């Protein structure tokens, strides 16, 4: 099919709830993807962080192929080795605890919020979340998402949510009544524009939750699985959550989400309280195991640290040349370039030159390359951004 033919199918049969770039992608390999017209694209935003170790990592592909030949799916009435093994590997790299598996970030957050209500006393029903957050699109997850643009048209939302400005300890303290069941934040806000939490902020959440008997939930759907140079972003902040949610990069391109909880909380989720038909499916879990093994065997955490530093230096050099760049922020390979104006046009022009990046919050260019990214690829990306900014007179 030609690009035009595929797009015609979408126009006729697919609900148009996404604004899409007019390219049909047919193949992915490491930091590159290829469109139906044979163009090679340097992908510095593979799968919105889903392809965390790049497109089609050979170890993940091999694990999926092997698993597909043995057993695609069996329901949670039975046990599978793959689900048990993935839960073990996650527990050992996080704060201990146990996993519940689902299929997406929003679902993982739903599970976390339900468990927080279930595991605290009955007068505790409120959830505190932060302005600029993004937690997904199901009713509770979108209610948790403290950005009015995501709420328009869907009122009334789920009751019990309270919003506070991000990184504001005073606001947190005054919102923290005895009815609060949980605080949920991202250690680095992704959709909100790569806003890094202050260490003192996360530690204040930890302390207040302990004092008040509330649950600390960290949404690591975007930050987790090594992108920041540590397995989980909270590990940069000397603090441990009670519950953590994962999805995006967990399956290396296969749909999977997880909610991890400390043992005492996990024990409350008994049969009948929560479930997911596809959750923990052996194909997805085999992919998750392969992702963790690949990150360790190929030293990708170290690479994320090094390449993150390198990209930061290169982008700061670019800042000296282009007044439109205000500053660069982020940790590891979670990179935000704060512009002094809108970024959508820049993203489009980069794509025309074979580079895929993203723009969030109108004026933040976002790059989240696969953890297999190389210096040469970063150089190439920076060169393209440089030439686009030069040609646009910025
Ligand atoms: C993407 C994202 C979600 C939602 O994940 P879905 O898989 O789209 O439901 C939740 N939280 C954060 C931080 C995310 O980046």
XYZ file of C-alpha atoms and ligand atoms in Angstrom:
409
model
C 0.000 0.000 0.000
C 1.156 3.525 -0.631
C 1.238 6.133 2.090
C -1.835 7.790 0.603
C -3.750 4.499 0.529
C -2.989 3.760 4.180
C -3.992 7.250 5.224
C -7.232 6.834 3.253
C -8.008 3.727 5.322
C -7.535 5.722 8.493
C -9.709 8.548 7.208
C -12.493 6.100 6.541
C -12.185 3.554 9.362
C -10.013 4.730 12.258
C -11.325 7.190 14.826
C -9.376 10.398 14.416
C -8.504 10.956 18.084
C -4.791 11.508 17.390
C -3.108 14.202 15.357
C -0.738 12.138 13.274
C 2.322 12.974 11.219
C 1.676 12.004 7.595
C 4.089 9.072 7.510
C 3.460 5.350 7.510
C 6.145 3.543 9.494
C 7.022 0.071 8.256
C 10.212 -0.918 10.084
C 12.231 -0.069 13.154
C 15.809 -0.865 14.062
C 17.639 0.538 17.080
C 17.589 4.342 16.899
C 16.054 4.360 13.417
C 12.684 3.786 11.858
C 11.758 3.662 8.191
C 8.654 4.938 6.429
C 6.737 3.402 3.536
C 8.559 5.664 1.104
C 11.930 4.323 2.115
C 12.983 7.306 4.229
C 15.265 6.535 7.177
C 14.355 8.523 10.275
C 16.647 9.044 13.270
C 14.142 8.416 16.054
C 14.961 10.361 19.206
C 11.502 9.679 20.622
C 10.879 6.016 19.835
C 7.328 5.041 20.698
C 6.862 7.891 23.214
C 9.395 6.102 25.471
C 7.915 2.647 24.841
C 10.880 1.521 22.759
C 13.159 2.361 25.676
C 16.029 0.242 24.390
C 15.365 1.218 20.789
C 13.210 -0.330 18.107
C 13.137 -4.120 17.825
C 16.002 -4.880 20.203
C 17.295 -8.262 18.959
C 17.132 -9.840 22.437
C 13.514 -8.794 22.881
C 12.607 -9.921 19.367
C 14.204 -13.333 19.983
C 12.409 -13.754 23.324
C 9.056 -12.806 21.798
C 9.563 -15.143 18.832
C 10.462 -18.015 21.118
C 7.534 -17.388 23.463
C 5.078 -17.000 20.583
C 6.013 -20.485 19.392
C 5.310 -22.002 22.804
C 2.407 -20.203 24.431
C 0.882 -16.838 23.528
C -1.548 -16.435 26.363
C -2.962 -18.254 29.285
C -5.331 -16.699 31.795
C -4.533 -15.832 35.383
C -6.344 -18.940 36.584
C -2.956 -20.595 36.086
C 0.673 -19.811 36.820
C 3.297 -18.993 34.223
C 7.046 -18.928 34.709
C 7.423 -15.685 32.744
C 5.150 -13.639 35.029
C 6.854 -14.914 38.174
C 10.296 -14.240 36.763
C 9.507 -10.693 35.651
C 8.050 -9.880 39.085
C 11.242 -11.199 40.713
C 13.565 -9.204 38.450
C 11.577 -6.011 39.110
C 11.436 -6.563 42.867
C 15.206 -7.091 43.076
C 15.892 -3.855 41.196
C 13.333 -1.734 43.039
C 12.318 -1.574 46.703
C 11.413 -5.235 47.086
C 7.678 -5.705 47.033
C 5.379 -7.489 44.645
C 3.871 -6.778 41.233
C 0.391 -6.746 39.753
C 0.518 -6.759 35.957
C -1.791 -4.977 33.557
C -1.470 -3.564 30.058
C -0.884 0.180 30.222
C 0.167 3.099 32.355
C -3.361 4.262 33.078
C -4.321 0.805 34.267
C -1.278 0.610 36.506
C -2.294 3.932 38.060
C -5.895 2.743 38.475
C -4.593 -0.273 40.370
C -2.387 1.952 42.523
C -5.236 4.302 43.446
C -7.583 1.426 44.237
C -4.957 -0.250 46.393
C -4.320 3.003 48.252
C -8.008 3.263 49.175
C -8.165 -0.423 50.033
C -5.138 -0.342 52.301
C -5.878 2.784 54.333
C -8.677 3.381 56.805
C -12.164 4.042 55.459
C -12.224 7.784 56.200
C -9.222 8.228 53.919
C -10.465 8.707 50.372
C -8.610 11.710 48.982
C -5.741 11.698 46.507
C -3.273 14.538 46.142
C -1.696 14.965 42.701
C 0.450 17.711 41.196
C -0.328 20.384 38.612
C 1.292 19.622 35.265
C 1.090 15.883 35.901
C 0.063 13.215 33.437
C -1.272 9.882 34.657
C -3.330 8.525 31.745
C -6.808 8.699 30.238
C -9.121 6.361 32.132
C -11.514 8.202 34.421
C -9.463 8.016 37.604
C -6.150 8.465 35.789
C -7.390 11.499 33.895
C -8.848 12.929 37.095
C -5.437 12.440 38.696
C -3.941 14.318 35.741
C -4.041 17.870 37.081
C -4.289 19.682 33.740
C -7.688 21.208 32.899
C -7.285 20.634 29.130
C -7.537 16.864 29.695
C -10.760 17.270 31.726
C -12.779 19.353 29.272
C -15.941 17.567 28.201
C -15.712 14.795 30.780
C -17.179 16.326 33.929
C -18.064 15.233 36.528
C -14.763 13.539 37.263
C -13.972 10.950 39.927
C -14.467 12.523 43.376
C -11.723 12.919 45.951
C -8.835 14.436 43.991
C -6.951 17.487 45.257
C -4.381 19.326 43.120
C -1.300 21.135 44.374
C 1.490 22.974 42.531
C 4.456 20.676 41.778
C 7.548 21.047 43.983
C 5.653 23.202 46.502
C 6.066 21.705 49.988
C 3.892 24.318 51.733
C 0.952 23.639 49.411
C 1.393 19.927 50.011
C 1.343 20.388 53.781
C -1.818 22.448 53.738
C -3.632 19.998 51.432
C -2.602 17.045 53.576
C -5.702 16.487 55.715
C -6.531 13.265 57.570
C -8.741 12.186 54.653
C -5.775 11.804 52.313
C -5.265 8.171 51.236
C -2.354 8.807 48.885
C -0.110 11.280 47.136
C 0.740 10.401 43.550
C 3.439 12.218 41.561
C 5.935 11.603 38.782
C 9.571 11.983 39.914
C 10.104 13.814 36.626
C 6.963 15.134 34.955
C 7.061 13.940 31.351
C 4.095 15.363 29.434
C 4.231 18.333 31.787
C 7.542 19.400 30.214
C 10.399 17.393 31.835
C 9.996 18.997 35.258
C 12.371 17.349 37.712
C 11.165 16.960 41.311
C 13.341 18.495 43.987
C 14.830 15.963 46.344
C 13.371 17.796 49.354
C 9.941 17.656 47.729
C 9.889 13.884 47.314
C 11.318 13.485 50.796
C 8.598 15.753 52.211
C 5.957 13.590 50.518
C 7.561 10.516 52.079
C 7.626 12.092 55.527
C 4.053 13.416 55.405
C 2.726 10.077 54.151
C 4.470 8.329 57.042
C 3.166 10.790 59.614
C -0.413 10.660 58.351
C -0.666 6.987 57.430
C -1.065 7.713 53.721
C 0.442 5.952 50.734
C 3.192 7.400 48.535
C 2.668 6.480 44.892
C 5.295 7.263 42.268
C 4.196 7.155 38.657
C 7.312 5.902 36.852
C 5.455 4.973 33.686
C 7.700 7.316 31.682
C 10.768 7.596 33.933
C 11.176 3.919 34.841
C 13.190 1.084 33.300
C 16.542 2.806 33.085
C 15.894 5.916 31.054
C 17.358 8.211 33.705
C 20.482 6.069 34.149
C 19.098 4.248 37.178
C 16.470 1.535 37.019
C 13.881 3.859 38.500
C 14.036 7.635 38.765
C 13.237 7.659 42.509
C 16.676 6.106 43.041
C 18.193 9.538 42.322
C 16.343 11.083 45.264
C 17.119 8.998 48.385
C 13.503 8.077 48.888
C 11.363 4.977 48.379
C 7.671 4.908 47.467
C 5.062 2.490 48.820
C 3.690 1.918 45.349
C 5.291 2.458 41.953
C 3.686 2.188 38.527
C 5.428 1.155 35.318
C 4.438 0.647 31.699
C 5.909 2.249 28.560
C 9.447 0.801 28.295
C 8.725 -2.267 30.419
C 7.914 -4.532 27.475
C 10.363 -3.084 24.952
C 7.462 -2.456 22.543
C 4.978 -5.058 23.796
C 2.012 -3.716 25.795
C 2.464 -4.260 29.531
C 1.984 -2.271 32.724
C 2.844 -3.051 36.320
C 1.922 -1.786 39.740
C 4.525 -2.645 42.348
C 3.665 -2.400 46.031
C 5.424 -2.955 49.311
C 4.627 -6.349 50.758
C 2.158 -5.147 53.474
C 0.110 -3.203 50.941
C 0.317 -5.913 48.300
C -1.220 -8.354 50.793
C -4.492 -6.362 50.705
C -5.105 -7.095 47.044
C -6.815 -10.455 47.596
C -8.860 -12.395 45.017
C -11.924 -10.460 43.905
C -10.505 -6.987 44.552
C -8.822 -6.290 41.233
C -7.945 -8.070 37.999
C -6.966 -7.759 34.363
C -7.703 -10.433 31.755
C -4.580 -9.797 29.711
C -2.472 -8.687 32.672
C 0.831 -10.498 33.018
C 0.328 -12.360 29.769
C 3.315 -14.671 29.146
C 4.228 -13.029 25.825
C 4.418 -9.580 27.401
C 6.262 -10.881 30.458
C 8.801 -12.753 28.307
C 9.436 -9.423 26.569
C 9.826 -7.665 29.944
C 12.350 -10.236 31.148
C 14.319 -9.819 27.904
C 14.321 -6.014 28.329
C 15.852 -6.279 31.803
C 18.429 -8.835 30.655
C 19.363 -6.715 27.626
C 19.820 -3.595 29.770
C 22.202 -5.489 32.036
C 24.071 -7.525 29.437
C 24.632 -4.510 27.190
C 25.411 -2.040 30.053
C 22.632 0.253 28.943
C 22.230 2.016 32.309
C 25.835 3.200 31.986
C 25.190 4.193 28.388
C 22.124 6.203 29.429
C 24.247 8.137 31.938
C 27.076 8.790 29.450
C 24.898 9.644 26.493
C 22.653 11.790 28.689
C 25.700 13.801 29.749
C 26.953 14.020 26.196
C 23.593 15.195 24.857
C 23.389 17.750 27.643
C 26.810 19.202 26.722
C 25.999 19.290 23.022
C 22.622 20.926 23.576
C 24.146 23.509 25.895
C 26.608 24.379 23.115
C 23.600 24.821 20.840
C 22.081 27.157 23.410
C 25.058 29.515 22.985
C 24.214 29.771 19.275
C 20.440 30.081 19.313
C 18.607 32.645 21.405
C 15.357 30.652 21.208
C 16.820 28.032 23.577
C 16.244 29.093 27.181
C 17.796 26.107 28.940
C 18.181 22.326 28.854
C 16.919 20.101 31.671
C 16.267 16.496 32.624
C 18.133 13.452 33.913
C 19.908 10.881 31.742
C 18.050 10.286 28.506
C 14.958 12.185 29.557
C 15.821 15.476 27.916
C 13.840 18.704 27.707
C 14.902 21.782 25.753
C 12.957 24.766 27.073
C 12.349 27.199 24.232
C 11.345 30.847 24.493
C 8.570 30.213 21.959
C 6.462 27.424 20.437
C 8.204 24.263 19.225
C 5.705 22.439 16.975
C 7.122 23.911 13.736
C 10.638 22.969 14.749
C 9.561 19.370 15.297
C 7.985 19.261 11.823
C 11.063 20.767 10.166
C 13.343 18.290 11.958
C 11.198 15.437 10.653
C 11.506 16.810 7.121
C 15.268 16.451 7.595
C 15.004 12.915 8.961
C 14.979 13.530 12.725
C 12.092 12.656 15.006
C 11.763 14.574 18.264
C 8.677 15.710 20.203
C 7.311 18.936 21.579
C 5.339 18.990 24.821
C 3.718 21.796 26.767
C 3.939 24.010 23.628
C 7.509 25.120 24.163
C 9.538 22.154 25.400
C 11.356 20.034 22.828
C 11.525 16.534 24.234
C 14.063 13.869 23.350
C 13.918 10.397 24.867
C 16.204 8.302 22.664
C 16.549 4.572 23.077
C 19.157 3.603 25.662
C 21.234 2.097 22.824
C 21.827 5.585 21.368
C 25.393 6.455 20.271
C 27.438 9.674 20.262
C 27.288 9.762 16.471
C 23.505 9.623 16.573
C 23.353 12.408 19.143
C 25.739 14.491 17.006
C 23.531 13.905 14.004
C 20.400 14.908 15.946
C 22.030 18.051 17.318
C 23.286 19.006 13.831
C 19.781 18.719 12.412
C 18.258 20.812 15.219
C 21.079 23.335 14.698
C 20.363 23.648 10.986
C 16.591 23.925 11.528
C 17.059 26.694 14.098
C 19.537 28.483 11.809
C 17.209 28.283 8.797
C 14.295 29.526 10.898
C 16.386 32.510 12.035
C 16.277 31.430 15.685
C 2.161 7.687 29.249
C 1.950 7.903 30.690
C 0.837 7.357 31.366
C -0.280 6.657 30.645
O 0.113 5.459 30.058
P -0.872 4.727 29.014
O -0.119 3.457 28.699
O -1.035 5.634 27.843
O -2.133 4.486 29.712
C 0.757 7.523 32.732
N 1.707 8.186 33.410
C 2.780 8.715 32.806
C 3.796 9.422 33.616
C 2.931 8.597 31.428
O 3.983 9.158 30.824
